[in-house]
mmCIF file of C-alpha atoms in Angstrom:
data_model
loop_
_atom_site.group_PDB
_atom_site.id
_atom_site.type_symbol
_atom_site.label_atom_id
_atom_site.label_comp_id
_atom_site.label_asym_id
_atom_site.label_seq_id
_atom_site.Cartn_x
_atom_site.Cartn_y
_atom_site.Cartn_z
ATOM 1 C CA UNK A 1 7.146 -10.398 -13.748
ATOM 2 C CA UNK A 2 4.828 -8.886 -16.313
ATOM 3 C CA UNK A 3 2.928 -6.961 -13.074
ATOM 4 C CA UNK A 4 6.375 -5.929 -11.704
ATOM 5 C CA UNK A 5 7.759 -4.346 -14.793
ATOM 6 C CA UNK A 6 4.806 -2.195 -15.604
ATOM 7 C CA UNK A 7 4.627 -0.546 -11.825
ATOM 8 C CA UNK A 8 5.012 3.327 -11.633
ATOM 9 C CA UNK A 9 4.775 5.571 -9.337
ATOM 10 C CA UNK A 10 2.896 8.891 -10.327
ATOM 11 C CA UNK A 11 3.865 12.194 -8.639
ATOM 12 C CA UNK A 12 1.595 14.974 -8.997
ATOM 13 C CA UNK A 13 2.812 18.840 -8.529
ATOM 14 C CA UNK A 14 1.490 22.020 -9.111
ATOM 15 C CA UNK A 15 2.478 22.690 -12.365
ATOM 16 C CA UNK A 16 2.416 19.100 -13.187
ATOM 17 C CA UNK A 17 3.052 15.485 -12.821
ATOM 18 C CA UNK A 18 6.233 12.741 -12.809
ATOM 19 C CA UNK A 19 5.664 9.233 -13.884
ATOM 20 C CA UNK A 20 8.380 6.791 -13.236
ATOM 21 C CA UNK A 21 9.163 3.333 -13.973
ATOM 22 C CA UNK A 22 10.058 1.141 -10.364
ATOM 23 C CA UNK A 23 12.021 -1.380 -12.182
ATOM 24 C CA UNK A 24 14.378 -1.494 -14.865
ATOM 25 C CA UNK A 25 15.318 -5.252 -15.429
ATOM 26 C CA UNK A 26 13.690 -8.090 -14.011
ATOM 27 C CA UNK A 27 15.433 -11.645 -15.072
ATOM 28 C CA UNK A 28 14.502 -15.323 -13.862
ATOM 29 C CA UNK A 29 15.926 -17.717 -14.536
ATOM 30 C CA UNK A 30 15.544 -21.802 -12.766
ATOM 31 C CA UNK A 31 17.756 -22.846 -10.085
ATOM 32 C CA UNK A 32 18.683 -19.233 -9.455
ATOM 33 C CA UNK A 33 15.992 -17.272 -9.040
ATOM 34 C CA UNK A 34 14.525 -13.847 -9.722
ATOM 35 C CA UNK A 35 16.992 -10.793 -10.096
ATOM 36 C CA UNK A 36 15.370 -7.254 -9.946
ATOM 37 C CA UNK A 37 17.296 -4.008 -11.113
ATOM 38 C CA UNK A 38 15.254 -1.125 -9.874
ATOM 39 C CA UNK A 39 15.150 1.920 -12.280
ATOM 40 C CA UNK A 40 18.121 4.572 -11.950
ATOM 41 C CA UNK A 41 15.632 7.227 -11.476
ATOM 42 C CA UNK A 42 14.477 5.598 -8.221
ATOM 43 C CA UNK A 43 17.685 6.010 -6.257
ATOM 44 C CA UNK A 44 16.811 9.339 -5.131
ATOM 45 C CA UNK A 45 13.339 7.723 -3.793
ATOM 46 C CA UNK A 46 15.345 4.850 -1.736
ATOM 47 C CA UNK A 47 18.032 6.759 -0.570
ATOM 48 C CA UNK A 48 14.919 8.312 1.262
ATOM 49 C CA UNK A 49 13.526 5.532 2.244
ATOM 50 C CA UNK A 50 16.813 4.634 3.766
ATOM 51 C CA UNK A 51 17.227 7.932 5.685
ATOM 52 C CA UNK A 52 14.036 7.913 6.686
ATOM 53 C CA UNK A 53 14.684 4.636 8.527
ATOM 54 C CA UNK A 54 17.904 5.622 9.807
ATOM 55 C CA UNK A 55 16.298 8.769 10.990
ATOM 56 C CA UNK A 56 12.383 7.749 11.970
ATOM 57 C CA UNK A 57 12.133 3.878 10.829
ATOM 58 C CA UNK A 58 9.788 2.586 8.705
ATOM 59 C CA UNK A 59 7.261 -0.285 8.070
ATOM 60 C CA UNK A 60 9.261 -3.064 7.150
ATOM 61 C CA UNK A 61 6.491 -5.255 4.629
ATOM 62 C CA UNK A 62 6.784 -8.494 2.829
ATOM 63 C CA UNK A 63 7.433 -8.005 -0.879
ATOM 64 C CA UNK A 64 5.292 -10.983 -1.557
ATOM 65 C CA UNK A 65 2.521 -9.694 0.065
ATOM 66 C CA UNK A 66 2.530 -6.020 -1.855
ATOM 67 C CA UNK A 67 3.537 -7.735 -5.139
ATOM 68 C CA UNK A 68 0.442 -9.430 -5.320
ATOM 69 C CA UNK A 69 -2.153 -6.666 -4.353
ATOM 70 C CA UNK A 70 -3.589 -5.350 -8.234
ATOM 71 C CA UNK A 71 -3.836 -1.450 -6.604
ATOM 72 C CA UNK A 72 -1.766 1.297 -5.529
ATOM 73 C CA UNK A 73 -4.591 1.914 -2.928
ATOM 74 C CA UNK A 74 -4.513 -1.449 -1.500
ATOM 75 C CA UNK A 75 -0.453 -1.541 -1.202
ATOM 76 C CA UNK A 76 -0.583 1.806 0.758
ATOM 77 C CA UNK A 77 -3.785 0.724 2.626
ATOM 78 C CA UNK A 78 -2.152 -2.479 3.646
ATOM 79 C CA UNK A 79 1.543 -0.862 4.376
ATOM 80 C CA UNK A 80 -0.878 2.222 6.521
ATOM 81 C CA UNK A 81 -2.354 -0.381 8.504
ATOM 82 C CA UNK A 82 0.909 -2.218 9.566
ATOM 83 C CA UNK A 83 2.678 0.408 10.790
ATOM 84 C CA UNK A 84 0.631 -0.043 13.461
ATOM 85 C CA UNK A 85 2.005 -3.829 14.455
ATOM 86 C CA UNK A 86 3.561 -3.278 16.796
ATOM 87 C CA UNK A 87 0.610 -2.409 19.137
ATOM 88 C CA UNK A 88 -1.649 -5.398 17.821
ATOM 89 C CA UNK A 89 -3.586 -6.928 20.598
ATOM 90 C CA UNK A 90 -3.867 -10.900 20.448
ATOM 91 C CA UNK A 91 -2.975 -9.979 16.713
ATOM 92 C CA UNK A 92 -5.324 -7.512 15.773
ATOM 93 C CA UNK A 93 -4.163 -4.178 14.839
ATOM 94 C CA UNK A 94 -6.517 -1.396 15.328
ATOM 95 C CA UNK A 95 -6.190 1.992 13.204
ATOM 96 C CA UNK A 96 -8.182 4.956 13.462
ATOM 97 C CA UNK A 97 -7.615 7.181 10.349
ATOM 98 C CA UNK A 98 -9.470 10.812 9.305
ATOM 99 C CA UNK A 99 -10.835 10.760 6.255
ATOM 100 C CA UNK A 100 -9.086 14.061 5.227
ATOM 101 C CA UNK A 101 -5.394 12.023 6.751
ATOM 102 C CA UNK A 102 -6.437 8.831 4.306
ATOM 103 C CA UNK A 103 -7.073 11.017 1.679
ATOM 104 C CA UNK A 104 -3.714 12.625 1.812
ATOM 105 C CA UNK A 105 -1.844 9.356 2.623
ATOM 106 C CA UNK A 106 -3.211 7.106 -0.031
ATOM 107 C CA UNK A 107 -2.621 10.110 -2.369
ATOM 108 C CA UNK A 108 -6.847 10.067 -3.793
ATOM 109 C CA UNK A 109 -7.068 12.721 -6.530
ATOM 110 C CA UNK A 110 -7.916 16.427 -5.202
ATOM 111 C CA UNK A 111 -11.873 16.511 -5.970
ATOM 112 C CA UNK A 112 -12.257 12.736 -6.302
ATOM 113 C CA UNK A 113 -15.231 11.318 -4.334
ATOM 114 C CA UNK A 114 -15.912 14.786 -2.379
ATOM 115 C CA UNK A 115 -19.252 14.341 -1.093
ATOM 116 C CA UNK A 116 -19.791 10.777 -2.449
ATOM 117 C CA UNK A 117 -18.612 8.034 0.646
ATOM 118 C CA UNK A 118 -20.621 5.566 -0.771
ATOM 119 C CA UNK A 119 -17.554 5.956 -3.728
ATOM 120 C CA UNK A 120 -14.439 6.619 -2.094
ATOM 121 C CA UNK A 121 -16.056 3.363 0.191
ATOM 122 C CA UNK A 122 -16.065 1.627 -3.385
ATOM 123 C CA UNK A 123 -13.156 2.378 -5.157
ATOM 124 C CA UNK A 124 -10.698 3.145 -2.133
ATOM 125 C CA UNK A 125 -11.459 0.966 0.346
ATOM 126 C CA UNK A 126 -13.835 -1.992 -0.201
ATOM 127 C CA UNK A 127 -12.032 -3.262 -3.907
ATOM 128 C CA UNK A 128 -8.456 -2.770 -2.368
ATOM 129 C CA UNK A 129 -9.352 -4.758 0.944
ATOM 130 C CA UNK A 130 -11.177 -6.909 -0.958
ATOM 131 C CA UNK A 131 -7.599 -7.574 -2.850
ATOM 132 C CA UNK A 132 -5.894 -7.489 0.383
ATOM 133 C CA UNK A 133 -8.034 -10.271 1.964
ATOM 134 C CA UNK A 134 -7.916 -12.444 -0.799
ATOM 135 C CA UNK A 135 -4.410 -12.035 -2.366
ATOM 136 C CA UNK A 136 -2.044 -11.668 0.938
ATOM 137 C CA UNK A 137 -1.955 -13.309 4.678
ATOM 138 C CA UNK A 138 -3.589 -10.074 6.365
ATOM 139 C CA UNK A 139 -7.497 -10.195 6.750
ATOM 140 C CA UNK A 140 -8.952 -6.554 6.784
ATOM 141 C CA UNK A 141 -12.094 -5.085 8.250
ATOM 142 C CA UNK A 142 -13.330 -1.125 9.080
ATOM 143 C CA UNK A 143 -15.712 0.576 10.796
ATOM 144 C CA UNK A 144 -16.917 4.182 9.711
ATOM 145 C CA UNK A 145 -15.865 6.961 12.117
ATOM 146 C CA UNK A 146 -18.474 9.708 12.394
ATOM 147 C CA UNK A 147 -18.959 12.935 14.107
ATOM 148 C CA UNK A 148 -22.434 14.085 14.038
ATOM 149 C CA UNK A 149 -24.471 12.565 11.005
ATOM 150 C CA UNK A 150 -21.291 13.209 8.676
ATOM 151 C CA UNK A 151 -18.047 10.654 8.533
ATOM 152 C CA UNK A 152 -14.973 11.735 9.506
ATOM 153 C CA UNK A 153 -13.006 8.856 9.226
ATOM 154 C CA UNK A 154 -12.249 4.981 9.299
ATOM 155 C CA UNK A 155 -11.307 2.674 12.358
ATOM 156 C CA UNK A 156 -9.199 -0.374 10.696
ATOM 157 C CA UNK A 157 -8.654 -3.700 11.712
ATOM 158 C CA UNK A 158 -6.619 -5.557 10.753
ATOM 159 C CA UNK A 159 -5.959 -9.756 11.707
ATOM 160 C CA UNK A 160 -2.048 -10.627 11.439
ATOM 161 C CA UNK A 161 -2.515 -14.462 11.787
ATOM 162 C CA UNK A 162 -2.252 -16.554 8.707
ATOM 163 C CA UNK A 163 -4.712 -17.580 6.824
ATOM 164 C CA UNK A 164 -5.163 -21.494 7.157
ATOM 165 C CA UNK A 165 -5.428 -21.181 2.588
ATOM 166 C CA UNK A 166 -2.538 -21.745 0.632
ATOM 167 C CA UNK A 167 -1.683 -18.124 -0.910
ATOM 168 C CA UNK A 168 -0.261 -18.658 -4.738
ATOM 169 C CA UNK A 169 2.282 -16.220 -5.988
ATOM 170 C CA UNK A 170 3.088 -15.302 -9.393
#
């Protein structure tokens, strides 16, 4: 509960930024269970996210799983990668991603790691799959992608069987 209540999501513009709290109330209570109130300023977000279904679909994820992952990165990464399910092979899913699309999709600050892969390997891919092997049912690998001498992006993959280990929750 104490992770839940202090997620945000951060919108960046132009002229600026939003920061806005996901939840509003979260109550347990034995015998009955958690109750979540999302934030009022959200409904304009879900309403989205329920068009966008209506209209496109979307990837539907376990809670558990993304409630457990410590970083925005790794939610995204994880969510990116299993949109792809449905085409798994024997249970692997296999995702090719530019760098310049993975940049843009797991929203990485304009400027941050430019020229640096061993960094943006670091910080946005290695410690979130790290956190998504270890904290949720999903086992992630990559390979680089490269054109040349340069990289121009990542080829995912991820395994969709459980894990034999027992994951805790919160």
């Amino acid at each position: 509960a104490n992770r839940l209540i202090s997620r945000y999501i951060h919108i960046v513009y132009e002229d600026g930024f939003d920061y806005y709290t996901i939840f509003q109330h979260i109550r347990y209570r034995e015998n009955k269970g958690p109750f979540i109130k999302f934030s009022e300023d959200m409904r304009p977000f879900l309403l989205d996210i329920y068009q966008s279904y209506r209209k496109y679909g979307f990837t539907k994820t376990d809670m558990k799983q993304i409630f457990t992952l410590g970083s925005a990165y790794a939610m995204r990464l994880l969510e990116l990668i299993l949109q792809y399910r449905g085409k798994a092979k024997n249970g692997i899913i296999e995702r090719e991603i530019s760098i310049d699309d993975l940049r843009y999709k797991l929203n990485v600050p304009e400027g941050a790691y430019k020229g640096r892969i061993g960094n943006f390997r670091q910080f946005v891919l290695d410690k979130p799959i790290e956190d998504i092997n270890k904290n949720t049912q999903y086992f992630i690998t990559y390979e680089t992608v490269k054109k040349g001498r340069s990289v121009s992006g990542f080829k995912f993959f991820c395994n969709c069987f459980q894990k034999s280990t027992y994951i805790q929750m919160l």
